[in-house]
Coordinates of C-alpha atoms in Angstrom, one line a residue:
Chain A
M1 CA -16.6 -20.4 -55.7
A2 CA -16.8 -19.5 -52.1
S3 CA -13.9 -17.1 -52.4
T4 CA -15.4 -15.3 -55.4
T5 CA -18.7 -14.7 -53.6
E6 CA -16.7 -13.5 -50.7
T7 CA -14.9 -10.9 -52.8
K8 CA -18.1 -9.7 -54.2
Q9 CA -19.5 -9.2 -50.8
K10 CA -16.5 -7.3 -49.6
K11 CA -17.5 -3.8 -48.7
M12 CA -15.7 -1.1 -50.5
L13 CA -14.7 2.3 -49.3
I14 CA -14.0 5.4 -51.2
L15 CA -11.1 7.6 -50.0
K16 CA -10.9 11.1 -51.3
S17 CA -7.5 12.9 -51.1
A18 CA -6.9 16.6 -50.6
D19 CA -6.5 16.9 -54.4
N20 CA -10.0 15.5 -54.9
D21 CA -8.8 12.2 -56.3
E22 CA -10.9 9.3 -55.3
F23 CA -9.6 5.8 -54.4
E24 CA -11.6 2.7 -53.9
I25 CA -10.3 0.2 -51.4
E26 CA -11.6 -2.7 -49.5
E27 CA -13.0 -2.0 -46.1
S28 CA -10.7 -4.6 -44.6
V29 CA -7.7 -2.7 -46.0
G30 CA -8.9 0.6 -44.9
V31 CA -9.7 -0.2 -41.3
Q32 CA -6.0 -0.6 -40.5
S33 CA -6.2 3.1 -40.2
E34 CA -7.9 4.1 -37.0
T35 CA -9.3 7.3 -38.5
I36 CA -11.0 5.3 -41.3
K37 CA -12.0 2.6 -38.9
N38 CA -13.9 5.1 -36.8
L39 CA -15.7 6.5 -39.8
V40 CA -16.6 3.1 -41.1
E41 CA -18.0 2.1 -37.7
D42 CA -20.2 5.2 -37.9
G43 CA -21.5 3.9 -41.2
F44 CA -19.5 6.0 -43.7
T45 CA -18.3 4.5 -46.9
F46 CA -17.1 7.8 -48.4
V47 CA -14.1 9.1 -46.5
P48 CA -12.7 12.5 -47.4
L49 CA -9.1 13.0 -46.3
P50 CA -8.5 16.7 -46.5
N51 CA -5.0 16.4 -45.0
V52 CA -3.7 13.7 -47.2
Y53 CA -2.4 14.4 -50.7
T54 CA -2.8 12.0 -53.6
K55 CA 0.9 11.3 -53.8
A56 CA 1.1 10.2 -50.2
L57 CA -2.3 8.5 -50.3
I58 CA -1.2 6.3 -53.2
K59 CA 1.8 5.0 -51.3
I60 CA -0.2 4.6 -48.1
I61 CA -2.8 2.5 -49.9
D62 CA -0.1 0.4 -51.3
Y63 CA 1.2 -0.1 -47.8
L64 CA -2.1 -0.9 -46.4
K65 CA -2.9 -3.4 -49.1
K66 CA 0.4 -5.2 -48.6
H67 CA 0.0 -5.3 -44.9
A68 CA -3.7 -6.3 -45.0
N69 CA -3.0 -9.8 -46.3
K70 CA -0.1 -10.4 -44.0
T71 CA 0.7 -14.0 -43.3
D72 CA 3.7 -15.8 -42.0
S73 CA 4.6 -16.9 -45.5
N74 CA 5.0 -13.4 -47.0
D75 CA 6.8 -12.0 -44.1
E76 CA 10.1 -11.6 -46.0
E77 CA 8.2 -10.0 -48.9
I78 CA 6.6 -7.5 -46.6
K79 CA 10.0 -6.6 -45.1
T80 CA 11.5 -5.9 -48.5
F81 CA 8.4 -3.9 -49.4
D82 CA 8.8 -1.9 -46.2
K83 CA 12.4 -1.3 -47.0
D84 CA 11.6 0.1 -50.4
F85 CA 8.7 2.0 -49.0
V86 CA 10.9 4.1 -46.7
N87 CA 13.7 4.4 -49.2
T88 CA 12.7 7.9 -50.4
T89 CA 13.6 11.5 -49.9
F90 CA 13.1 13.2 -46.6
D91 CA 10.3 15.4 -47.9
D92 CA 8.4 12.4 -49.0
L93 CA 9.0 10.8 -45.6
F94 CA 7.6 13.8 -43.9
E95 CA 4.6 13.9 -46.1
L96 CA 4.0 10.2 -45.3
V97 CA 4.6 10.6 -41.6
S98 CA 2.1 13.4 -41.3
A99 CA -0.5 11.5 -43.4
A100 CA 0.1 8.4 -41.3
N101 CA -0.3 10.5 -38.2
Y102 CA -3.6 11.8 -39.5
L103 CA -4.8 8.4 -40.5
H104 CA -3.6 6.9 -37.2
I105 CA -1.8 3.9 -38.8
S106 CA 0.5 3.1 -35.9
C107 CA 2.7 0.5 -37.5
L108 CA 3.4 2.8 -40.4
M109 CA 4.0 5.6 -38.0
N110 CA 6.5 3.7 -36.0
M111 CA 8.3 2.5 -39.1
L112 CA 8.5 6.0 -40.5
C113 CA 9.6 7.6 -37.3
Q114 CA 12.2 5.0 -36.8
T115 CA 13.4 5.6 -40.4
I116 CA 13.6 9.3 -40.0
A117 CA 15.3 8.9 -36.7
D118 CA 17.9 6.5 -38.2
R119 CA 18.5 8.9 -41.0
I120 CA 19.0 12.0 -38.9
K121 CA 21.3 10.1 -36.6
D122 CA 24.7 11.5 -36.3
K123 CA 23.7 14.6 -38.1
S124 CA 24.6 18.0 -36.8
P125 CA 21.8 20.3 -35.7
E126 CA 22.6 22.5 -38.6
A127 CA 22.1 19.7 -41.1
V128 CA 18.9 18.7 -39.3
R129 CA 17.6 22.2 -39.6
K130 CA 18.2 22.2 -43.3
I131 CA 16.5 18.8 -43.7
F132 CA 13.5 19.8 -41.8
H133 CA 13.4 23.3 -43.1
I134 CA 13.5 24.6 -39.6
N135 CA 14.6 28.1 -38.8
C136 CA 16.7 28.2 -35.7
D137 CA 14.7 30.2 -33.1
Y138 CA 17.4 30.3 -30.5
T139 CA 19.4 33.4 -29.9
P140 CA 23.2 32.7 -30.3
E141 CA 23.5 32.9 -26.5
E142 CA 20.7 30.3 -25.9
E143 CA 22.2 28.0 -28.4
A144 CA 25.6 28.3 -26.8
K145 CA 24.0 27.5 -23.5
I146 CA 22.4 24.4 -24.8
R147 CA 25.7 23.3 -26.4
K148 CA 27.5 23.9 -23.2
A149 CA 24.9 21.9 -21.2
N150 CA 25.3 18.9 -23.5
A151 CA 28.9 19.5 -24.2
Q152 CA 29.7 15.8 -24.4
A153 CA 27.1 15.3 -27.1
F154 CA 28.8 17.8 -29.3
E155 CA 32.2 16.2 -29.2
G156 CA 33.5 14.5 -32.3
Q157 CA 32.3 14.5 -35.8
F158 CA 28.9 15.1 -37.2
D159 CA 27.5 14.0 -40.5
E160 CA 26.8 17.1 -42.4
S161 CA 25.1 15.5 -45.5
L162 CA 21.6 16.3 -46.2
D163 CA 20.3 12.9 -47.3
Chain B
M1 CA 36.5 -17.6 -4.9
E2 CA 39.1 -19.0 -7.1
F3 CA 38.2 -16.7 -9.9
S4 CA 40.3 -13.7 -10.3
G5 CA 37.6 -11.6 -11.5
L6 CA 35.3 -8.9 -10.3
L7 CA 32.8 -10.1 -8.0
V8 CA 29.7 -8.1 -8.2
K9 CA 26.5 -8.7 -6.4
L10 CA 23.2 -8.2 -8.0
L11 CA 20.0 -8.1 -6.2
L12 CA 17.1 -8.8 -8.4
L13 CA 13.6 -7.8 -7.4
P14 CA 10.7 -9.2 -9.3
S15 CA 9.3 -6.7 -11.7
P16 CA 6.2 -7.2 -13.8
A17 CA 8.3 -8.0 -16.8
V18 CA 9.9 -10.7 -14.9
E19 CA 6.9 -12.0 -13.1
R20 CA 7.4 -15.3 -14.8
K21 CA 9.2 -17.8 -12.6
R22 CA 12.8 -17.0 -12.8
E23 CA 15.3 -19.8 -13.1
R24 CA 17.8 -20.0 -10.5
S25 CA 21.3 -21.3 -10.4
H26 CA 24.0 -21.4 -7.8
G27 CA 27.6 -22.1 -7.1
G28 CA 29.5 -20.0 -9.5
R29 CA 29.0 -21.9 -12.7
E30 CA 31.6 -21.0 -15.3
N31 CA 29.3 -21.7 -18.2
G32 CA 26.4 -19.6 -17.0
E33 CA 24.2 -22.6 -17.0
M34 CA 21.3 -22.2 -14.6
V35 CA 20.0 -24.9 -12.4
D36 CA 17.0 -25.0 -10.2
E37 CA 17.9 -25.3 -6.6
G38 CA 16.3 -25.4 -3.2
D39 CA 13.2 -27.3 -2.2
G40 CA 10.2 -26.9 -4.5
E41 CA 7.7 -26.2 -1.9
M42 CA 9.6 -23.3 -0.5
E43 CA 10.1 -21.9 -3.9
A44 CA 6.4 -22.1 -4.7
A45 CA 5.4 -20.5 -1.5
G46 CA 8.0 -17.8 -2.1
S47 CA 6.8 -17.0 -5.5
V48 CA 3.2 -16.6 -4.4
C49 CA 4.5 -14.4 -1.7
R50 CA 6.4 -12.4 -4.1
R51 CA 3.4 -12.1 -6.4
K52 CA 1.3 -10.8 -3.7
K53 CA 3.8 -8.4 -2.6
W54 CA 4.1 -7.1 -6.1
E55 CA 0.4 -6.7 -6.4
R56 CA 0.2 -4.9 -3.2
K57 CA 3.0 -2.7 -4.3
R58 CA 1.1 -1.8 -7.5
E59 CA -1.9 -1.0 -5.4
E60 CA 0.3 1.3 -3.4
R61 CA 1.4 3.1 -6.5
R62 CA -2.0 3.7 -7.8
R63 CA -3.3 5.1 -4.6
P64 CA -3.5 8.8 -4.6
V65 CA -0.9 10.0 -2.3
D66 CA -0.1 13.4 -1.3
G67 CA 3.2 14.3 -3.1
R68 CA 4.7 15.8 -0.1
K69 CA 3.8 13.0 2.3
K70 CA 6.7 10.7 3.2
W71 CA 6.2 7.2 4.1
R72 CA 8.2 7.4 7.2
K73 CA 10.2 4.4 8.0
G74 CA 10.2 3.3 11.6
E75 CA 13.2 4.0 13.6
E76 CA 13.2 0.7 15.4
N77 CA 14.1 -2.6 13.9
G78 CA 11.4 -4.2 15.9
E79 CA 8.8 -1.9 14.5
R80 CA 9.7 -2.9 11.0
V81 CA 9.8 -6.5 11.7
E82 CA 6.3 -6.3 13.2
A83 CA 4.9 -4.4 10.3
T84 CA 6.6 -6.5 7.8
G85 CA 5.2 -9.5 9.5
G86 CA 1.8 -8.0 9.2
G87 CA 2.4 -8.0 5.5
G88 CA 3.2 -11.7 5.6
L89 CA 6.6 -11.2 4.3
V90 CA 9.0 -12.0 7.1
R91 CA 12.0 -13.8 5.8
E92 CA 14.9 -15.3 7.5
R93 CA 18.1 -14.7 5.9
E94 CA 20.9 -17.2 6.3
G95 CA 23.3 -14.6 5.0
E96 CA 25.4 -16.9 3.0
G97 CA 28.0 -14.9 1.1
R98 CA 26.9 -11.9 3.0
A99 CA 28.8 -12.6 6.2
A100 CA 30.5 -9.2 6.1
E101 CA 27.2 -7.6 7.1
D102 CA 26.3 -7.2 10.7
S103 CA 22.9 -7.6 12.2
P104 CA 19.5 -8.0 11.2
T105 CA 18.2 -11.4 10.8
T106 CA 15.0 -10.4 9.3
S107 CA 15.0 -8.8 5.9
W108 CA 12.5 -7.6 3.4
P109 CA 12.3 -5.9 0.1
I110 CA 12.7 -2.2 0.3
Q111 CA 9.4 -1.7 -1.3
D112 CA 7.7 -3.3 1.7
L113 CA 8.9 -0.4 3.7
L114 CA 6.6 1.8 1.6
E115 CA 3.7 -0.1 3.0
L116 CA 4.6 0.7 6.5
S117 CA 2.8 4.0 6.6
L118 CA 3.8 4.7 10.1
P119 CA 3.0 8.3 10.5
T120 CA 5.2 9.4 13.3
S121 CA 3.9 12.1 15.5
E122 CA 6.6 14.6 14.7
A123 CA 5.9 15.3 11.1
P124 CA 4.4 12.9 8.7
S125 CA 4.2 15.4 5.8
K126 CA 6.6 18.1 5.0
S127 CA 8.1 19.5 1.9
K128 CA 11.3 18.1 0.5
K129 CA 13.2 21.2 1.4
K130 CA 12.1 21.1 4.9
S131 CA 13.1 17.6 5.4
K132 CA 16.4 18.4 3.9
E133 CA 17.1 20.6 6.8
K134 CA 15.7 18.3 9.3
V135 CA 17.9 15.4 8.7
S136 CA 21.1 15.5 10.6
E137 CA 22.1 12.2 12.0
P138 CA 25.2 12.3 14.1
T139 CA 26.1 8.7 13.3
S140 CA 27.4 9.4 9.8
G141 CA 29.4 12.2 8.4
A142 CA 26.8 13.1 5.8
S143 CA 23.1 12.5 5.6
Y144 CA 21.1 11.7 2.6
L145 CA 17.6 11.7 1.7
F146 CA 16.1 9.2 -0.6
F147 CA 13.2 10.0 -2.7
D148 CA 11.9 7.2 -4.8
G149 CA 9.4 8.6 -7.2
G150 CA 8.5 5.3 -8.7
S151 CA 7.2 3.4 -5.8
G152 CA 6.3 6.2 -3.5
L153 CA 8.5 8.6 -1.6
L154 CA 11.2 7.4 0.7
D155 CA 12.5 9.7 3.3
F156 CA 15.4 8.2 5.0
T157 CA 18.5 9.4 6.7
I158 CA 21.8 7.7 6.0
A159 CA 21.8 6.2 9.5
E160 CA 18.4 4.6 8.8
A161 CA 19.4 3.6 5.4
L162 CA 22.5 1.9 6.8
K163 CA 20.2 -0.1 9.1
W164 CA 18.3 -1.6 6.2
K165 CA 21.0 -3.7 4.8
Y166 CA 19.1 -3.4 1.6
A167 CA 16.7 -6.2 2.1
G168 CA 18.8 -9.2 2.0
P169 CA 17.5 -12.1 0.1
P170 CA 16.5 -15.5 1.4
A171 CA 19.4 -17.8 1.0
A172 CA 17.4 -20.2 -1.0
S173 CA 17.4 -17.9 -3.9
L174 CA 21.0 -17.1 -4.1
V175 CA 22.1 -17.2 -7.6
Q176 CA 25.6 -17.2 -8.7
Y177 CA 27.1 -17.8 -12.1
S178 CA 30.0 -16.5 -14.1
Q179 CA 28.4 -14.5 -16.8
P180 CA 25.1 -12.7 -16.9
S181 CA 23.1 -14.6 -19.4
A182 CA 21.4 -12.8 -22.1
E183 CA 17.9 -13.3 -20.9
H184 CA 18.6 -11.4 -17.7
F185 CA 19.4 -8.3 -19.7
H186 CA 17.6 -6.0 -21.9
A187 CA 19.5 -3.7 -24.1
A188 CA 18.3 -0.2 -23.6
D189 CA 15.4 -0.7 -25.9
P190 CA 12.4 1.6 -26.4
A191 CA 9.9 -0.9 -24.9
L192 CA 11.8 -1.0 -21.7
H193 CA 11.9 2.7 -21.5
Q194 CA 8.2 2.9 -22.0
G195 CA 7.7 0.5 -19.1
I196 CA 10.0 2.6 -17.0
S197 CA 8.4 5.8 -17.8
Q198 CA 5.2 4.7 -16.0
P199 CA 6.3 5.5 -12.5
L200 CA 7.4 8.9 -13.6
L201 CA 4.0 9.6 -14.9
I202 CA 2.3 8.4 -11.8
E203 CA 4.5 10.6 -9.8
E204 CA 3.5 13.6 -11.9
S205 CA -0.2 12.9 -11.7
R206 CA 0.0 12.5 -8.0
E207 CA 0.8 16.1 -7.6
L208 CA -2.6 17.1 -9.0
R209 CA -4.6 15.0 -6.7
P210 CA -6.1 16.2 -3.5
A211 CA -4.2 15.6 -0.3
E212 CA -4.8 12.2 1.2
H213 CA -6.2 13.6 4.4
G214 CA -8.5 15.9 2.6
L215 CA -9.7 13.4 0.1
T216 CA -12.8 12.0 1.9
T217 CA -14.1 15.5 2.8
T218 CA -13.7 16.8 -0.8
Q219 CA -15.4 13.8 -2.2
N220 CA -18.3 14.0 0.2
S221 CA -19.0 17.6 -0.4
S222 CA -18.7 17.5 -4.1
A223 CA -20.7 14.4 -4.6
T224 CA -23.8 15.9 -2.9
R225 CA -24.1 19.4 -4.3
N226 CA -23.1 19.4 -7.9
D227 CA -25.9 17.2 -9.3
D228 CA -28.6 19.2 -7.6
I229 CA -27.8 22.5 -9.3
P230 CA -29.5 21.9 -12.7
E231 CA -32.6 20.8 -11.0
M232 CA -32.6 23.8 -8.6
L233 CA -32.2 26.1 -11.5
S234 CA -35.0 24.7 -13.5
F235 CA -37.1 24.8 -10.3
F236 CA -36.5 28.5 -9.6
C237 CA -36.4 30.0 -13.1
G238 CA -38.6 27.4 -14.7
K239 CA -40.3 27.4 -18.1
G240 CA -42.3 30.7 -17.9
R241 CA -39.3 32.9 -18.1
R242 CA -37.7 31.3 -21.0
N243 CA -40.7 31.8 -23.2
I244 CA -40.8 35.5 -22.7
E245 CA -39.5 37.3 -25.8
P246 CA -37.4 40.3 -25.2
P247 CA -39.3 43.1 -26.8
V248 CA -36.3 45.4 -27.0
A249 CA -34.4 43.1 -29.3
L250 CA -37.3 42.9 -31.6
Q251 CA -37.5 46.6 -32.0
L252 CA -33.8 46.9 -32.8
A253 CA -33.9 44.2 -35.4
K254 CA -36.8 46.0 -37.2
N255 CA -34.8 49.2 -37.3
L256 CA -31.8 47.5 -38.8
T257 CA -33.8 45.9 -41.5
W258 CA -35.3 49.3 -42.4
I259 CA -31.9 51.0 -42.6
G260 CA -30.6 48.2 -44.7
G261 CA -33.5 48.5 -47.1
A262 CA -32.9 52.2 -47.5
D263 CA -30.0 51.6 -49.8
D264 CA -32.1 50.1 -52.4
R265 CA -34.5 53.0 -52.3
G266 CA -31.7 55.5 -52.6
E267 CA -33.0 57.3 -49.6
M268 CA -29.6 57.3 -47.8
S269 CA -27.5 58.0 -50.8
V270 CA -25.0 59.9 -48.8
H271 CA -23.7 56.6 -47.4
Q272 CA -23.7 54.8 -50.6
T273 CA -20.6 56.1 -52.3
P274 CA -18.1 55.7 -49.5
K275 CA -19.5 52.3 -48.9
N276 CA -18.6 51.2 -52.4
H277 CA -15.1 52.7 -52.1
V278 CA -14.6 50.8 -49.0
R279 CA -15.9 47.7 -50.6
Q280 CA -13.5 48.1 -53.5
V281 CA -10.6 48.8 -51.3
L282 CA -11.4 45.8 -49.2
L283 CA -11.9 43.6 -52.2
I284 CA -8.5 44.6 -53.7
F285 CA -6.8 44.2 -50.3
S286 CA -8.3 40.8 -49.8
L287 CA -7.3 39.7 -53.2
V288 CA -3.7 40.9 -52.6
C289 CA -3.8 39.1 -49.2
G290 CA -5.2 36.0 -50.8
A291 CA -2.5 36.0 -53.4
T292 CA 0.2 36.4 -50.9
G293 CA -1.3 33.8 -48.8
V294 CA -1.4 31.3 -51.7
V295 CA 2.2 32.1 -52.6
L296 CA 3.3 31.6 -49.0
L297 CA 1.3 28.4 -48.8
A298 CA 2.9 27.1 -52.0
V299 CA 6.3 28.1 -50.8
S300 CA 5.7 26.4 -47.5
V301 CA 4.4 23.3 -49.1
L302 CA 7.4 23.2 -51.4
K303 CA 9.7 23.7 -48.5
G304 CA 8.0 21.2 -46.3
A305 CA 7.6 23.6 -43.4
W306 CA 8.3 21.0 -40.9
K307 CA 8.9 23.6 -38.3
D308 CA 5.2 23.3 -37.6
L309 CA 5.3 19.6 -37.2
P310 CA 3.0 18.8 -34.3
E311 CA 5.0 18.3 -31.1
E312 CA 3.8 14.8 -30.7
L313 CA 5.1 13.9 -34.1
V314 CA 8.4 15.4 -33.3
H315 CA 8.4 13.4 -30.1
N316 CA 7.6 10.3 -32.1
I317 CA 10.5 11.0 -34.5
L318 CA 12.9 11.8 -31.8
S319 CA 12.0 9.0 -29.5
P320 CA 13.9 6.2 -31.2
L321 CA 17.0 8.4 -31.0
I322 CA 19.2 8.0 -28.0
G323 CA 22.4 9.2 -26.7
R324 CA 24.4 11.8 -28.5
D325 CA 21.9 12.4 -31.2
F326 CA 19.2 13.0 -28.9
A327 CA 21.1 15.5 -26.9
A328 CA 22.5 17.2 -29.9
L329 CA 19.2 17.6 -31.6
Q330 CA 17.9 19.7 -28.8
A331 CA 19.9 22.5 -30.3
V332 CA 17.8 22.4 -33.5
C333 CA 15.0 24.7 -32.3
K334 CA 12.9 25.4 -29.3
S335 CA 10.0 23.1 -30.1
W336 CA 12.4 20.2 -30.5
K337 CA 13.9 20.9 -27.2
S338 CA 10.5 21.1 -25.4
A339 CA 9.4 17.9 -27.3
S340 CA 12.5 16.1 -26.2
T341 CA 12.9 17.2 -22.6
T342 CA 9.9 15.3 -21.5
S343 CA 11.3 12.1 -22.8
F344 CA 15.0 12.9 -22.4
A345 CA 15.1 11.9 -18.8
I346 CA 13.5 8.6 -19.5
R347 CA 15.6 7.9 -22.5
T348 CA 18.9 8.2 -20.7
P349 CA 19.5 4.7 -19.5
C350 CA 21.9 5.5 -16.7
L351 CA 22.5 9.1 -16.6
L352 CA 22.5 10.7 -13.3
M353 CA 21.7 14.3 -13.2
C354 CA 23.7 16.3 -10.8
S355 CA 22.5 19.6 -9.6
N356 CA 24.9 22.6 -9.9
D357 CA 25.9 22.6 -6.3
T358 CA 26.3 18.8 -6.4
S359 CA 24.0 18.3 -3.5
T360 CA 21.3 16.6 -5.4
L361 CA 21.5 13.6 -7.6
H362 CA 18.6 12.6 -9.8
Y363 CA 18.2 9.2 -11.2
P364 CA 15.6 9.9 -13.9
I365 CA 14.7 6.3 -14.7
S366 CA 12.9 5.9 -11.4
N367 CA 12.7 9.6 -10.8
S368 CA 14.6 9.1 -7.6
F369 CA 16.5 11.9 -5.9
V370 CA 19.3 11.7 -3.6
V371 CA 19.8 14.8 -1.6
G372 CA 23.0 15.4 0.4
T373 CA 22.5 17.5 3.5
D374 CA 26.0 19.0 3.7
N375 CA 25.7 20.3 0.1
D376 CA 28.3 17.9 -1.1
L377 CA 27.6 14.4 -2.3
G378 CA 31.3 13.9 -2.9
D379 CA 31.9 13.2 0.8
L380 CA 30.5 9.8 1.1
G381 CA 33.2 8.5 3.4
D382 CA 33.7 4.8 3.1
K383 CA 30.1 4.5 1.7
S384 CA 28.7 4.1 -1.6
L385 CA 25.3 4.9 -3.1
F386 CA 23.4 2.2 -4.8
I387 CA 20.8 3.3 -7.1
S388 CA 18.0 1.2 -8.7
N389 CA 14.6 1.6 -10.0
A390 CA 12.8 0.6 -6.9
A391 CA 14.9 2.4 -4.3
T392 CA 18.2 3.9 -3.5
F393 CA 20.4 3.2 -0.5
V394 CA 23.7 3.9 1.0
E395 CA 26.0 1.2 2.3
T396 CA 29.5 0.9 3.6
I397 CA 31.8 -0.8 1.2
S398 CA 34.4 -3.0 2.6
A399 CA 36.3 -3.4 -0.7
K400 CA 38.9 -0.7 -1.0
G401 CA 38.7 1.6 -4.0
A402 CA 35.0 0.8 -4.4
E403 CA 33.8 3.5 -2.0
K404 CA 32.6 7.0 -2.8
K405 CA 30.9 5.8 -5.9
V406 CA 27.4 5.8 -7.2
Y407 CA 26.6 2.3 -8.4
L408 CA 24.0 2.2 -11.2
P409 CA 22.0 -0.8 -12.3
C410 CA 23.7 -0.9 -15.6
F411 CA 26.4 -2.7 -17.4
R412 CA 28.9 -1.3 -19.8
G413 CA 29.8 -3.3 -22.9
R414 CA 28.2 -6.3 -24.5
G415 CA 28.4 -10.0 -24.3
N416 CA 31.1 -11.4 -22.0
K417 CA 32.8 -8.0 -21.7
Q418 CA 30.0 -6.6 -19.5
M419 CA 31.2 -4.6 -16.6
A420 CA 29.3 -2.9 -13.8
L421 CA 29.0 0.7 -14.4
F422 CA 29.4 3.3 -11.7
Y423 CA 29.7 7.0 -11.3
C424 CA 32.8 8.2 -9.4
L425 CA 32.0 11.2 -7.3
A426 CA 35.6 12.2 -6.9
T427 CA 36.4 12.4 -10.6
R428 CA 32.8 13.0 -11.7
R429 CA 33.1 10.4 -14.4
Y430 CA 31.3 7.3 -15.3
K431 CA 33.6 4.3 -15.0
S432 CA 33.6 0.6 -14.8
F433 CA 35.9 -1.8 -13.1
G434 CA 38.0 -4.1 -15.2
A435 CA 40.6 -4.0 -17.8
D436 CA 39.1 -0.9 -19.4
W437 CA 39.4 1.4 -16.5
A438 CA 39.2 4.5 -18.5
A439 CA 36.2 6.8 -18.1
C440 CA 33.2 5.9 -20.2
S441 CA 32.4 8.0 -23.2
Y442 CA 29.0 9.5 -23.7
T443 CA 28.1 7.0 -26.3
C444 CA 29.2 4.0 -24.2
L445 CA 26.8 5.2 -21.5
Y446 CA 23.9 5.0 -23.8
E447 CA 24.9 1.6 -25.1
S448 CA 24.9 0.3 -21.6
T449 CA 22.6 -2.6 -20.7
R450 CA 20.3 -3.0 -17.8
P451 CA 19.3 -6.1 -16.0
A452 CA 15.7 -6.9 -16.6
S453 CA 14.5 -6.4 -13.1
T454 CA 15.3 -4.1 -10.2
T455 CA 18.9 -4.7 -9.4
W456 CA 21.6 -3.4 -7.3
I457 CA 25.2 -4.1 -8.2
K458 CA 27.7 -4.3 -5.5
P459 CA 31.4 -5.0 -5.7
V460 CA 32.4 -7.3 -2.9
S461 CA 36.1 -7.8 -3.0
H462 CA 39.0 -5.5 -3.5
H463 CA 41.5 -7.7 -5.1
L464 CA 38.9 -8.8 -7.6
I465 CA 38.3 -5.3 -8.5
T466 CA 41.8 -4.3 -9.3
S467 CA 42.8 -7.3 -11.4
C468 CA 39.9 -8.5 -13.3
N469 CA 40.0 -9.8 -16.8
D470 CA 37.3 -12.3 -16.1
P471 CA 34.5 -10.6 -14.3
Q472 CA 32.4 -12.5 -11.9
F473 CA 28.9 -11.6 -11.1
E474 CA 26.9 -12.8 -8.3
F475 CA 23.2 -12.5 -8.7
T476 CA 21.0 -12.5 -5.7
S477 CA 17.3 -12.4 -6.2
W478 CA 14.1 -12.8 -4.4

């Protein structure tokens, strides 16, 4: 009985994505994000998130829910969840990382940054440029200079794959 | 020593991470087991002493210090003893296992020297370049300056540095065992890097602060005047003036309304037609622009457009990367380079940065500089440089083949294959003693491990250096 009354009393928050989709989550879940926490502390229950698209928000809410009821017993479960969570395309990862950055969810940020870093490890600058959709803004001379300065780093083989 | 292994001395300074009571062992135990030794009271007193010293040192770091001001070390042994005594840190060294070293009986951690702000009459503050010229001690072939960005600035000549004997430890805490145990070492992990980045930041912020000598005056003057100004303003140009309405502005505004209204009445029809044309042109133009904008936006969203990733985000992504990847990815684009350079220095666990003319070595972890006065660090004679987070010093090396090297507080390899890492000035390569004499690869540098606390590593015997399959480490801590 006690638990049901507790759930009824739980404050709910409404998150609105950039695509105007609304999501209702428990306050205790939402406050893992610093951005939401600050708004909640200011008395808001409706949180518009103009920088977060629905696709990323759904995943992030999943993540927050999972991590909100973190105990010692479901540690393994959360680890597998996290593994699946980051097992996605680079573009999704980038979307998630910028959403997590906006929402200030540090544990998610760290995990995503670590994942991206792990995945771009051993990749050549050219491959990384393609992955990140970055145009090289170096002149050939400048690039040659950098390569020369870090000559040791450019020894050996690079991984040229894009995933 | 009966072991035919490399005998390396480690001097461990307490660091905040290692503030907990460190276990001690002695007597070259093969199994690496650590045993408490020495009498308990002495130990306890020593640790209190150490803690105090550490706290004071932290105080020292936080104090705003003029970046150019050097904490000049006293020339005389006696001076130092006196001042150290004032700090309550005089320690007698029995010098067991350090018999090779001549003189001083009193020793102290190098950081203590920072507290001896003994402004000599000649020049307490001068720029780095200036002091570079100034140092020319005849006693040694080359002179070096030591800047320690982490714990203040050191300005020592080689002759002075040689007098220090790098703060020998009290004999009671001599630690010796065969293999470095895992808990004494951190792998080069991000947490450690973050901890180490702190001194660097302090050093940077110090530059912005007012000079120490000017501090009081500045504070006094600013504290008195600034707050009075609003009051004075309201006193002199009080309420009356603010309530006056500027009549000119009112007239103009009326005129404007009237002109605007004329359109409706058709009185100024001459202007109407071109206005509509302009409006149409503008409308079409804005529509075209808008459409292009939308297309561009869509394209950029589809493509990810991660070029515009905020720098802090790039920094976050790049920060777990070390070594080759980190260096290689600087070639991606300019913003990545700028995002990475700030952390690059901190993230290279043992990389020394040599200036082009080889006269300056930079140890980025503690932001220490070593500046050679004769424009060539290669000529160290029979001396070697010992670099660590707290301070850097030069010492004569009795072991043949071990001189002219820069010893870093790092180990190469893992587990029981750990070897002390050093930089050979002659060959300009990172190397380690032991079976694997070959120069270290770039990757192996980054995979090096560092002792958890401030440590100097010193090879002590020649025959152990040349034939060592079973490396011996001697830890000395205080």
